[in-house]
C-alpha cells in the first residue's frame, strides 16, 4: 500500500500550522503591529513547509531530468515521475488511461494549450460552451482558439445566482447539435465558491459527443475531486486543470490531467527537447510516451516535486476532513456576515441548497469595495481582495440589480468613472490554515468600519481606478520587504560564516 493512501488523522492539526507566513506582522495606520490575517487564498495560498522541505532536500541532488545515468539525474528523473504520480493518484485517475502534464505558472498555460489542441482535433465542431461563472483563464483561451464561445446560464438570478444549470446546458447542446467540441466549466467559482455539478454536466456533454474541461483551480485544495464520481466513464471529466500556487505550493507549475486519447495521435502543441525519439534534418519523430510528449523542454522539477509533496500530505491528512473543517468556518462566515446590517453576499448564500467552498464575496451598502478592502488592511491587518477577480461577466451579472439602482446613465461619458468604485466586491477566501480568529478579525473590521464609516472615508482619497489611498499612512512595499536587503542579510550571514576560524 502506498504511504499516501494511509490516512493520518492526527496529522491534520499540525499540518494546518505548518505554513510560512502565518505569524507575519505589519505596522498598521494606528501604529499597532499585529499579525496578518490572510484571507486571500483564492488568489494564492501560503506555502506548506513540509512540502517545501522536500524541495529543499531535493536541491542537494539537483540536476536536470531526462537521464538516469549519473546519480543526481537518476534522482531528479525519479522525483519528477513521482510528482506526476501524486497528481494522478490525488484525483484517482488511471495512469494507464490518463496523463498529467505540467505547464506554465498556473492553469492559464494548460488551458490555452488544451483549447488549441482540442480545436485542432475536431475543427468541424467549432462551438464551445463556456459557463457564465468562469475566470477569464477558462474563457478567453476558448474564445481565441476554439471557435464560437456560447455562455451557459446559471440557475437563479441577480445577486443570488446559483450553479451552472444542467437543463440550460442540455438545451444548448441540443441547439448546437454535433457542433459542440467541448464544455468548459469551473469546479468551483473563484468569486462565490459555488460548486458546479461537474459529473452531471460531463454526462450531458458526453451524451452529445462533447468533451468537458474542468477548471479545478479553486477546488483541488479544498475538497475531494475524483476524475469520476461513480467510476463510470460517462461521468468522467476529460480534462482537469489546476494551479500549483493555489495548492500550497507557490512557485510550482500549472497542470492538466487529461484522458490520453484526447492527445494521442496528434502533434503535441509544443515541441523541443525531451519529447522526441529522433530528430533528422528532414523530420523528427515525437515520442509516444506520456507525459514526455506533452512536456517539451526542461521541466520545473522543484516546483512539481513540491506540489506532489503537498498533494501527498493533503491525502494523508484526509481531504474529507479538510473539506469538513473549511465548511464549518465558511458557514460561520456566511451566517455572521448575513447578520451584518447592509451586507450583501453574492451567489446563493444557502450552502445546503447550493454547495460552495471557502470563498465569500460581499459588499456593504453605501461603501465602495475599495474603501472596505483598504480599511480592513490598514486598520485591521486583514488581507482580502477586491474588484472583479478576473471574472467580469459573472461579477457584472451578480451586481446588475445594484448598478441599475445607482441610477447612472450608462450612455454618458462619465458612466465608467462614476461606476468604477461600485463595480466590484470584497472577497474573503479560506485556506487550510484559516482559523476562527481570522474570521473574527474580518468581522471586527467590518463592524468597526460600519460604526465609523464617515471618519474612515475622510482619511482616504480615491483614484481614477477606484482604488483608495490613505492620506497620511503609507507603507510602500520596499519598506515592508526589499529583495535587495534580503540579499544583503543573506550575504552578511555568508561573510559571518566565512569569518569563522575554520
Ligand atoms: C477559477 C480560476 N481559474 C483560473 C485561474 C487562473 O489561474 P492562474 O493565474 O494560476 O493561471 C484562477 C486564478 O485566480 C482561478 O481562480
Short mmCIF file of C-alpha atoms and ligand atoms in Angstrom, two decimals:
data_model
loop_
_atom_site.label_atom_id
_atom_site.label_comp_id
_atom_site.label_asym_id
_atom_site.label_seq_id
_atom_site.Cartn_x
_atom_site.Cartn_y
_atom_site.Cartn_z
CA UNK A 1 0.00 0.00 0.00
CA UNK A 2 1.38 3.44 -0.88
CA UNK A 3 2.07 5.74 2.02
CA UNK A 4 -0.34 8.42 0.85
CA UNK A 5 -3.31 6.06 0.83
CA UNK A 6 -2.89 5.77 4.60
CA UNK A 7 -4.79 8.46 6.46
CA UNK A 8 -3.14 10.02 9.46
CA UNK A 9 -5.98 11.76 11.32
CA UNK A 10 -3.58 13.27 13.83
CA UNK A 11 -1.66 14.96 11.03
CA UNK A 12 -4.50 17.40 10.38
CA UNK A 13 -3.80 19.91 13.17
CA UNK A 14 -0.01 20.04 12.82
CA UNK A 15 -0.41 20.38 9.06
CA UNK A 16 -2.73 23.39 9.45
CA UNK A 17 0.01 25.20 11.34
CA UNK A 18 2.85 24.17 9.01
CA UNK A 19 2.71 27.20 6.71
CA UNK A 20 5.18 30.01 6.08
CA UNK A 21 3.78 33.44 6.84
CA UNK A 22 1.19 32.64 9.50
CA UNK A 23 2.84 34.95 12.03
CA UNK A 24 3.85 37.73 9.67
CA UNK A 25 3.26 41.12 11.31
CA UNK A 26 2.83 44.58 9.81
CA UNK A 27 2.60 48.06 11.39
CA UNK A 28 -0.87 49.49 10.85
CA UNK A 29 -2.17 53.02 10.28
CA UNK A 30 -2.88 53.45 14.01
CA UNK A 31 0.69 52.43 14.91
CA UNK A 32 -0.10 48.96 16.22
CA UNK A 33 1.91 46.00 14.95
CA UNK A 34 -0.36 42.96 14.57
CA UNK A 35 -0.41 39.58 12.90
CA UNK A 36 -1.65 39.44 9.32
CA UNK A 37 -4.97 37.66 8.77
CA UNK A 38 -4.57 36.15 5.33
CA UNK A 39 -7.99 35.78 3.68
CA UNK A 40 -6.78 35.84 0.07
CA UNK A 41 -6.19 32.13 -0.54
CA UNK A 42 -8.34 32.10 -3.69
CA UNK A 43 -5.66 34.26 -5.33
CA UNK A 44 -2.66 32.33 -3.99
CA UNK A 45 -2.30 30.09 -0.98
CA UNK A 46 0.56 30.18 1.51
CA UNK A 47 3.37 27.61 1.28
CA UNK A 48 3.12 24.30 3.10
CA UNK A 49 6.51 24.00 4.79
CA UNK A 50 6.83 20.20 4.87
CA UNK A 51 6.43 20.16 1.07
CA UNK A 52 8.96 22.97 0.75
CA UNK A 53 11.32 20.85 2.86
CA UNK A 54 11.09 18.08 0.27
CA UNK A 55 12.06 20.57 -2.41
CA UNK A 56 14.95 21.88 -0.28
CA UNK A 57 16.23 18.35 0.28
CA UNK A 58 16.00 17.60 -3.42
CA UNK A 59 18.18 20.65 -4.07
CA UNK A 60 21.11 18.71 -2.61
CA UNK A 61 20.75 16.34 -5.55
CA UNK A 62 19.68 18.91 -8.11
CA UNK A 63 20.25 18.03 -11.74
CA UNK A 64 18.26 18.07 -14.95
CA UNK A 65 15.82 15.24 -15.67
CA UNK A 66 15.72 13.17 -18.89
CA UNK A 67 18.67 10.97 -17.91
CA UNK A 68 19.21 8.18 -15.44
CA UNK A 69 22.94 7.80 -15.87
CA UNK A 70 24.54 9.83 -13.10
CA UNK A 71 23.19 9.59 -9.56
CA UNK A 72 21.68 13.03 -9.44
CA UNK A 73 19.98 12.83 -12.84
CA UNK A 74 18.55 9.47 -11.76
CA UNK A 75 17.17 11.06 -8.59
CA UNK A 76 15.77 14.07 -10.50
CA UNK A 77 14.01 11.87 -13.05
CA UNK A 78 12.57 9.64 -10.35
CA UNK A 79 11.35 12.61 -8.28
CA UNK A 80 9.72 14.18 -11.33
CA UNK A 81 7.91 10.91 -12.16
CA UNK A 82 6.82 10.74 -8.53
CA UNK A 83 5.29 14.23 -8.78
CA UNK A 84 3.18 13.13 -11.75
CA UNK A 85 2.07 10.02 -9.87
CA UNK A 86 0.91 12.11 -6.91
CA UNK A 87 -1.34 14.23 -9.12
CA UNK A 88 -2.95 11.24 -10.82
CA UNK A 89 -3.46 9.49 -7.52
CA UNK A 90 -4.95 12.61 -5.95
CA UNK A 91 -7.86 12.60 -8.42
CA UNK A 92 -7.98 8.79 -8.64
CA UNK A 93 -7.06 8.85 -12.32
CA UNK A 94 -5.98 5.68 -14.09
CA UNK A 95 -2.28 6.03 -15.05
CA UNK A 96 -2.93 3.67 -17.96
CA UNK A 97 -5.65 5.89 -19.44
CA UNK A 98 -4.79 9.34 -18.11
CA UNK A 99 -1.76 11.55 -18.10
CA UNK A 100 -0.84 14.77 -16.34
CA UNK A 101 1.37 17.41 -17.87
CA UNK A 102 2.80 20.46 -16.12
CA UNK A 103 2.99 23.81 -17.89
CA UNK A 104 3.42 27.49 -17.10
CA UNK A 105 2.99 29.00 -13.67
CA UNK A 106 -0.74 28.38 -13.22
CA UNK A 107 -3.66 26.83 -15.07
CA UNK A 108 -3.72 29.58 -17.73
CA UNK A 109 -0.97 27.89 -19.79
CA UNK A 110 -2.57 24.40 -19.78
CA UNK A 111 -5.97 25.92 -20.61
CA UNK A 112 -4.60 27.75 -23.64
CA UNK A 113 -2.85 24.56 -24.68
CA UNK A 114 -5.98 22.44 -24.35
CA UNK A 115 -8.06 24.97 -26.29
CA UNK A 116 -5.57 24.86 -29.19
CA UNK A 117 -5.23 21.07 -29.14
CA UNK A 118 -8.93 20.26 -28.88
CA UNK A 119 -9.78 22.81 -31.59
CA UNK A 120 -7.21 21.20 -33.87
CA UNK A 121 -8.61 17.73 -33.15
CA UNK A 122 -12.14 18.48 -34.24
CA UNK A 123 -12.19 21.65 -36.37
CA UNK A 124 -15.60 20.66 -37.70
CA UNK A 125 -17.03 21.21 -34.21
CA UNK A 126 -16.50 24.94 -33.84
CA UNK A 127 -18.70 25.77 -30.85
CA UNK A 128 -17.57 25.67 -27.22
CA UNK A 129 -19.94 26.11 -24.32
CA UNK A 130 -18.41 28.15 -21.50
CA UNK A 131 -20.19 28.73 -18.22
CA UNK A 132 -21.05 32.27 -17.17
CA UNK A 133 -19.07 31.94 -13.94
CA UNK A 134 -15.63 31.33 -15.43
CA UNK A 135 -12.41 33.07 -14.54
CA UNK A 136 -11.05 34.72 -17.71
CA UNK A 137 -8.45 31.92 -17.85
CA UNK A 138 -11.20 29.39 -18.61
CA UNK A 139 -13.00 31.69 -21.01
CA UNK A 140 -10.66 33.73 -23.20
CA UNK A 141 -8.47 30.83 -24.42
CA UNK A 142 -11.59 29.13 -25.77
CA UNK A 143 -12.82 32.33 -27.40
CA UNK A 144 -9.41 32.88 -29.00
CA UNK A 145 -8.53 29.37 -30.12
CA UNK A 146 -11.59 27.15 -30.22
CA UNK A 147 -14.28 28.87 -32.25
CA UNK A 148 -17.52 30.43 -31.08
CA UNK A 149 -17.90 30.51 -27.29
CA UNK A 150 -21.51 30.38 -26.13
CA UNK A 151 -22.23 31.17 -22.45
CA UNK A 152 -24.02 28.57 -20.32
CA UNK A 153 -26.51 30.27 -17.97
CA UNK A 154 -26.68 29.67 -14.22
CA UNK A 155 -29.64 28.87 -12.02
CA UNK A 156 -31.31 31.77 -10.16
CA UNK A 157 -30.73 35.41 -10.97
CA UNK A 158 -29.02 38.63 -9.91
CA UNK A 159 -27.25 38.69 -6.60
CA UNK A 160 -28.22 35.11 -5.69
CA UNK A 161 -27.21 33.30 -8.88
CA UNK A 162 -26.54 29.62 -8.30
CA UNK A 163 -24.53 26.92 -10.07
CA UNK A 164 -24.39 26.07 -13.77
CA UNK A 165 -27.86 24.99 -14.85
CA UNK A 166 -27.77 21.43 -16.29
CA UNK A 167 -31.11 21.99 -18.08
CA UNK A 168 -29.67 25.08 -19.79
CA UNK A 169 -26.60 23.11 -20.83
CA UNK A 170 -28.78 20.39 -22.30
CA UNK A 171 -30.76 22.95 -24.30
CA UNK A 172 -27.55 24.45 -25.70
CA UNK A 173 -26.19 21.02 -26.59
CA UNK A 174 -29.42 20.31 -28.47
CA UNK A 175 -29.43 23.72 -30.12
CA UNK A 176 -25.84 23.27 -31.34
CA UNK A 177 -26.18 19.55 -32.02
CA UNK A 178 -22.97 17.98 -33.47
CA UNK A 179 -21.23 21.36 -33.35
CA UNK A 180 -20.08 21.49 -29.72
CA UNK A 181 -16.47 20.43 -29.35
CA UNK A 182 -16.30 20.78 -25.58
CA UNK A 183 -17.81 22.33 -22.49
CA UNK A 184 -15.60 24.47 -20.21
CA UNK A 185 -16.71 24.80 -16.63
CA UNK A 186 -15.17 25.55 -13.28
CA UNK A 187 -15.45 23.04 -10.44
CA UNK A 188 -15.86 25.94 -8.01
CA UNK A 189 -16.11 29.67 -8.64
CA UNK A 190 -13.29 31.99 -7.64
CA UNK A 191 -15.92 34.68 -6.91
CA UNK A 192 -18.57 32.86 -4.91
CA UNK A 193 -17.02 29.45 -4.20
CA UNK A 194 -20.16 27.89 -5.69
CA UNK A 195 -19.58 24.28 -6.70
CA UNK A 196 -20.82 23.03 -10.05
CA UNK A 197 -22.33 19.58 -10.66
CA UNK A 198 -19.42 18.71 -12.93
CA UNK A 199 -20.17 14.99 -13.22
CA UNK A 200 -23.78 15.62 -14.29
CA UNK A 201 -22.53 18.20 -16.77
CA UNK A 202 -19.93 15.73 -18.09
CA UNK A 203 -22.61 13.06 -18.58
CA UNK A 204 -24.76 15.54 -20.55
CA UNK A 205 -21.82 16.68 -22.66
CA UNK A 206 -20.76 13.11 -23.41
CA UNK A 207 -24.29 12.14 -24.45
CA UNK A 208 -23.92 14.81 -27.15
CA UNK A 209 -20.41 13.81 -28.19
CA UNK A 210 -18.81 16.83 -26.46
CA UNK A 211 -15.84 16.74 -24.09
CA UNK A 212 -15.62 18.58 -20.80
CA UNK A 213 -12.74 20.67 -19.45
CA UNK A 214 -12.98 21.32 -15.72
CA UNK A 215 -11.08 24.16 -14.06
CA UNK A 216 -10.27 22.76 -10.62
CA UNK A 217 -8.08 25.68 -9.52
CA UNK A 218 -10.43 26.63 -6.68
CA UNK A 219 -11.43 23.10 -5.79
CA UNK A 220 -8.48 20.75 -5.59
CA UNK A 221 -7.03 22.04 -2.30
CA UNK A 222 -10.40 22.29 -0.59
CA UNK A 223 -12.46 19.15 -1.29
CA UNK A 224 -12.10 15.76 -2.96
CA UNK A 225 -12.47 15.88 -6.74
CA UNK A 226 -12.11 12.39 -8.24
CA UNK A 227 -11.92 12.22 -12.02
CA UNK A 228 -15.25 10.33 -11.97
CA UNK A 229 -17.67 10.32 -9.04
CA UNK A 230 -19.03 6.82 -9.68
CA UNK A 231 -16.18 5.36 -11.70
CA UNK A 232 -18.43 5.36 -14.78
CA UNK A 233 -16.67 6.58 -17.93
CA UNK A 234 -19.73 8.63 -19.00
CA UNK A 235 -19.33 10.77 -15.87
CA UNK A 236 -15.57 11.08 -16.16
CA UNK A 237 -14.00 14.53 -16.59
CA UNK A 238 -11.98 14.60 -19.82
CA UNK A 239 -9.52 17.24 -18.65
CA UNK A 240 -8.96 18.77 -15.22
CA UNK A 241 -6.66 21.79 -14.89
CA UNK A 242 -5.19 23.34 -11.75
CA UNK A 243 -2.69 25.93 -10.47
CA UNK A 244 0.01 24.77 -8.05
CA UNK A 245 0.22 28.20 -6.41
CA UNK A 246 -3.38 27.75 -5.23
CA UNK A 247 -2.41 24.36 -3.82
CA UNK A 248 0.00 25.45 -1.10
CA UNK A 249 2.97 25.18 -3.48
CA UNK A 250 3.98 28.69 -4.61
CA UNK A 251 6.47 28.63 -7.45
CA UNK A 252 5.10 25.39 -8.85
CA UNK A 253 3.64 24.91 -12.33
CA UNK A 254 0.09 24.64 -13.59
CA UNK A 255 -1.10 21.28 -14.77
CA UNK A 256 -3.68 19.35 -16.72
CA UNK A 257 -4.90 15.83 -16.07
CA UNK A 258 -6.15 14.57 -19.40
CA UNK A 259 -7.56 11.38 -20.85
CA UNK A 260 -4.75 10.19 -23.11
CA UNK A 261 -6.99 9.57 -26.11
CA UNK A 262 -7.61 13.32 -26.32
CA UNK A 263 -3.93 13.91 -27.00
CA UNK A 264 -2.79 10.72 -28.69
CA UNK A 265 -2.19 10.56 -32.39
CA UNK A 266 -1.78 14.28 -33.00
CA UNK A 267 1.25 16.51 -32.96
CA UNK A 268 1.85 17.99 -29.47
CA UNK A 269 1.19 21.72 -29.27
CA UNK A 270 4.72 22.49 -28.09
CA UNK A 271 7.89 20.94 -29.46
CA UNK A 272 11.52 20.95 -28.35
CA UNK A 273 13.88 18.84 -26.29
CA UNK A 274 12.84 15.78 -24.34
CA UNK A 275 9.72 14.90 -26.35
CA UNK A 276 11.21 13.24 -29.42
CA UNK A 277 12.60 9.81 -30.26
CA UNK A 278 14.82 11.14 -33.01
CA UNK A 279 15.44 14.30 -35.00
CA UNK A 280 16.89 14.35 -38.51
CA UNK A 281 17.44 17.37 -40.72
CA UNK A 282 14.44 16.34 -42.78
CA UNK A 283 12.00 15.42 -39.99
CA UNK A 284 11.55 14.34 -36.39
CA UNK A 285 9.74 11.58 -34.56
CA UNK A 286 7.69 12.51 -31.48
CA UNK A 287 7.77 10.02 -28.62
CA UNK A 288 4.56 8.19 -27.82
CA UNK A 289 5.46 8.26 -24.10
CA UNK A 290 3.30 10.27 -21.71
CA UNK A 291 3.81 12.78 -20.23
CA UNK A 292 7.12 13.30 -22.08
CA UNK A 293 5.45 14.11 -25.40
CA UNK A 294 3.48 16.92 -23.71
CA UNK A 295 6.39 18.47 -21.84
CA UNK A 296 8.92 19.93 -24.24
CA UNK A 297 11.97 21.49 -22.58
CA UNK A 298 13.42 21.40 -19.10
CA UNK A 299 10.64 20.96 -16.60
CA UNK A 300 10.00 22.84 -13.36
CA UNK A 301 11.32 19.91 -11.35
CA UNK A 302 11.46 21.64 -7.98
CA UNK A 303 8.01 23.18 -8.27
CA UNK A 304 6.45 19.94 -9.45
CA UNK A 305 8.01 17.91 -6.64
CA UNK A 306 6.91 20.46 -4.06
CA UNK A 307 3.40 20.24 -5.49
CA UNK A 308 3.49 16.43 -5.45
CA UNK A 309 4.54 16.55 -1.80
CA UNK A 310 1.60 18.84 -0.96
CA UNK A 311 -0.88 16.51 -2.62
CA UNK A 312 0.58 13.52 -0.82
CA UNK A 313 0.43 15.33 2.54
CA UNK A 314 -3.16 16.53 1.97
CA UNK A 315 -4.23 12.98 1.24
CA UNK A 316 -2.55 11.72 4.37
CA UNK A 317 -4.42 14.31 6.43
CA UNK A 318 -7.62 13.38 4.57
CA UNK A 319 -9.40 15.56 2.02
CA UNK A 320 -12.81 14.84 3.59
CA UNK A 321 -11.54 16.15 6.89
CA UNK A 322 -10.02 19.21 5.23
CA UNK A 323 -13.30 19.90 3.47
CA UNK A 324 -15.35 19.50 6.65
CA UNK A 325 -13.13 21.92 8.60
CA UNK A 326 -13.40 24.55 5.87
CA UNK A 327 -17.18 24.11 5.67
CA UNK A 328 -17.50 24.87 9.36
CA UNK A 329 -15.60 28.14 9.00
CA UNK A 330 -17.44 29.01 5.81
CA UNK A 331 -20.86 28.54 7.43
CA UNK A 332 -19.82 30.71 10.34
CA UNK A 333 -18.62 33.43 7.99
CA UNK A 334 -21.79 33.28 5.87
CA UNK A 335 -24.07 33.37 8.93
CA UNK A 336 -22.27 36.22 10.69
CA UNK A 337 -21.89 38.25 7.52
CA UNK A 338 -25.58 37.82 6.72
CA UNK A 339 -26.35 39.35 10.13
CA UNK A 340 -24.29 42.50 9.40
CA UNK A 341 -26.66 45.37 8.52
CA UNK A 342 -26.37 46.26 4.83
CA UNK A 343 -24.14 43.31 3.91
CA UNK A 344 -24.85 41.72 0.54
CA UNK A 345 -23.43 38.26 -0.07
CA UNK A 346 -23.09 37.24 -3.71
CA UNK A 347 -24.26 33.91 -5.07
CA UNK A 348 -26.95 31.82 -3.45
CA UNK A 349 -25.93 32.12 0.23
CA UNK A 350 -27.57 28.85 1.32
CA UNK A 351 -24.80 26.22 1.18
CA UNK A 352 -27.33 23.42 1.65
CA UNK A 353 -29.19 24.42 -1.49
CA UNK A 354 -26.12 25.50 -3.47
CA UNK A 355 -22.89 23.96 -2.18
CA UNK A 356 -19.89 26.23 -2.07
CA UNK A 357 -16.27 26.10 -0.96
CA UNK A 358 -14.43 28.65 1.18
CA UNK A 359 -14.87 31.79 -0.93
CA UNK A 360 -17.29 34.59 0.01
CA UNK A 361 -17.69 37.84 -1.94
CA UNK A 362 -19.74 40.65 -0.48
CA UNK A 363 -20.39 44.37 -0.37
CA UNK A 364 -21.50 46.72 2.37
CA UNK A 365 -24.32 49.05 1.35
CA UNK A 366 -23.10 52.55 0.60
CA UNK A 367 -19.40 51.68 0.91
CA UNK A 368 -17.12 51.21 -2.06
CA UNK A 369 -15.36 47.86 -2.19
CA UNK A 370 -12.02 49.67 -2.46
CA UNK A 371 -12.63 51.58 0.76
CA UNK A 372 -13.66 48.44 2.63
CA UNK A 373 -10.60 46.49 1.48
CA UNK A 374 -8.27 49.41 2.32
CA UNK A 375 -9.65 49.89 5.86
CA UNK A 376 -9.56 46.14 6.54
CA UNK A 377 -5.91 46.11 5.54
CA UNK A 378 -4.70 49.41 7.03
CA UNK A 379 -6.50 49.21 10.39
CA UNK A 380 -7.15 45.50 10.93
CA UNK A 381 -4.39 43.66 9.07
CA UNK A 382 -6.98 41.61 7.22
CA UNK A 383 -5.84 40.75 3.69
CA UNK A 384 -8.83 40.45 1.36
CA UNK A 385 -9.06 41.05 -2.39
CA UNK A 386 -11.45 43.46 -4.06
CA UNK A 387 -12.54 44.13 -7.62
CA UNK A 388 -13.91 41.79 -10.27
CA UNK A 389 -11.47 38.90 -9.71
CA UNK A 390 -10.84 38.32 -13.44
CA UNK A 391 -14.42 37.14 -13.88
CA UNK A 392 -16.01 40.30 -15.29
CA UNK A 393 -19.10 38.81 -16.97
CA UNK A 394 -20.05 36.88 -13.81
CA UNK A 395 -19.39 39.76 -11.41
CA UNK A 396 -21.34 42.15 -13.64
CA UNK A 397 -24.30 39.75 -13.66
CA UNK A 398 -24.22 39.42 -9.87
CA UNK A 399 -24.03 43.21 -9.49
CA UNK A 400 -26.62 44.10 -12.13
CA UNK A 401 -29.51 44.96 -9.79
CA UNK A 402 -27.28 47.23 -7.69
CA UNK A 403 -25.72 49.02 -10.64
CA UNK A 404 -29.17 49.69 -12.06
CA UNK A 405 -30.24 51.10 -8.68
CA UNK A 406 -27.34 53.59 -8.80
CA UNK A 407 -29.26 55.48 -11.46
CA UNK A 408 -26.21 56.30 -13.56
CA UNK A 409 -26.98 56.65 -17.23
CA UNK A 410 -24.65 54.05 -18.82
CA UNK A 411 -24.64 56.07 -22.06
CA UNK A 412 -22.99 59.13 -20.54
CA UNK A 413 -19.27 59.54 -20.98
CA UNK A 414 -18.81 59.70 -17.21
CA UNK A 415 -20.63 56.44 -16.52
CA UNK A 416 -17.48 54.30 -16.44
CA UNK A 417 -15.75 56.61 -13.96
CA UNK A 418 -18.84 57.00 -11.81
CA UNK A 419 -19.50 53.28 -11.72
CA UNK A 420 -15.91 52.15 -11.22
CA UNK A 421 -15.80 52.30 -7.40
CA UNK A 422 -19.08 50.37 -7.29
CA UNK A 423 -18.25 47.75 -9.91
CA UNK A 424 -16.67 45.15 -7.74
CA UNK A 425 -16.83 43.26 -4.49
CA UNK A 426 -14.75 42.30 -1.49
CA UNK A 427 -13.64 38.67 -1.41
CA UNK A 428 -12.63 36.69 1.67
CA UNK A 429 -11.24 33.26 0.88
CA UNK A 430 -10.13 30.47 3.17
CA UNK A 431 -7.26 28.01 3.26
CA UNK A 432 -6.22 25.06 5.38
CA UNK A 433 -4.56 27.47 7.86
CA UNK A 434 -7.58 29.78 8.29
CA UNK A 435 -8.82 29.94 11.87
CA UNK A 436 -11.82 31.32 13.75
CA UNK A 437 -9.51 34.13 14.83
CA UNK A 438 -9.09 35.18 11.18
CA UNK A 439 -12.85 35.16 10.59
CA UNK A 440 -13.32 37.12 13.81
CA UNK A 441 -10.75 39.72 12.70
CA UNK A 442 -12.65 40.23 9.45
CA UNK A 443 -15.98 40.64 11.24
CA UNK A 444 -14.49 43.00 13.83
CA UNK A 445 -13.04 45.08 11.00
CA UNK A 446 -16.37 45.24 9.19
CA UNK A 447 -18.27 46.25 12.32
CA UNK A 448 -15.67 48.91 13.13
CA UNK A 449 -15.86 50.32 9.61
CA UNK A 450 -19.66 50.45 9.72
CA UNK A 451 -19.59 52.23 13.08
CA UNK A 452 -17.20 54.95 11.84
CA UNK A 453 -17.57 54.93 8.10
CA UNK A 454 -17.59 58.73 7.69
CA UNK A 455 -14.41 59.07 9.73
CA UNK A 456 -12.70 56.40 7.70
CA UNK A 457 -13.88 57.82 4.39
CA UNK A 458 -12.37 61.21 5.29
CA UNK A 459 -8.98 59.52 5.71
CA UNK A 460 -8.83 58.31 2.10
CA UNK A 461 -8.68 59.66 -1.42
CA UNK A 462 -9.90 57.60 -4.36
CA UNK A 463 -8.02 57.45 -7.66
CA UNK A 464 -9.36 57.06 -11.20
CA UNK A 465 -9.11 53.25 -10.95
CA UNK A 466 -11.38 53.24 -7.90
CA UNK A 467 -8.50 52.40 -5.52
CA UNK A 468 -8.47 54.08 -2.11
CA UNK A 469 -5.24 55.57 -0.70
CA UNK A 470 -4.74 56.69 2.86
CA UNK A 471 -3.96 60.40 3.07
CA UNK A 472 -1.22 60.09 5.70
CA UNK A 473 -0.37 56.43 6.19
CA UNK A 474 1.97 55.00 3.58
CA UNK A 475 3.51 51.57 3.71
CA UNK A 476 5.40 51.13 0.42
CA UNK A 477 6.31 47.58 -0.49
CA UNK A 478 10.06 48.22 -0.37
CA UNK A 479 9.76 49.40 3.24
CA UNK A 480 7.99 46.15 4.14
CA UNK A 481 10.17 43.78 2.17
CA UNK A 482 13.05 44.64 -0.08
CA UNK A 483 14.61 41.75 -2.04
CA UNK A 484 17.95 43.57 -2.14
CA UNK A 485 18.01 43.99 1.65
CA UNK A 486 17.08 40.32 2.00
CA UNK A 487 20.09 39.54 -0.17
CA UNK A 488 22.25 41.85 1.99
CA UNK A 489 21.19 39.87 5.06
CA UNK A 490 21.93 36.57 3.34
CA UNK A 491 25.35 37.83 2.22
CA UNK A 492 26.08 39.13 5.72
CA UNK A 493 25.35 35.65 7.09
CA UNK A 494 27.66 34.23 4.44
CA UNK A 495 30.53 36.56 5.40
CA UNK A 496 29.98 35.80 9.07
CA UNK A 497 30.26 32.09 8.33
CA UNK A 498 33.38 32.58 6.26
CA UNK A 499 34.96 34.68 9.00
CA UNK A 500 34.72 31.69 11.32
CA UNK A 501 38.15 30.36 12.44
CA UNK A 502 37.88 27.22 10.36
C1 LIG B 1 -11.08 29.51 -11.03
C2 LIG B 1 -9.79 30.04 -11.58
N1 LIG B 1 -9.40 29.67 -12.79
C3 LIG B 1 -8.25 30.10 -13.33
C4 LIG B 1 -7.43 30.96 -12.65
C5 LIG B 1 -6.15 31.43 -13.30
O1 LIG B 1 -5.10 30.83 -12.64
P1 LIG B 1 -3.57 31.20 -12.93
O2 LIG B 1 -3.48 32.68 -12.87
O3 LIG B 1 -2.86 30.49 -11.85
O4 LIG B 1 -3.23 30.67 -14.26
C6 LIG B 1 -7.80 31.41 -11.39
C7 LIG B 1 -6.95 32.38 -10.66
O5 LIG B 1 -7.40 33.11 -9.83
C8 LIG B 1 -9.00 30.93 -10.83
O6 LIG B 1 -9.40 31.31 -9.61
#
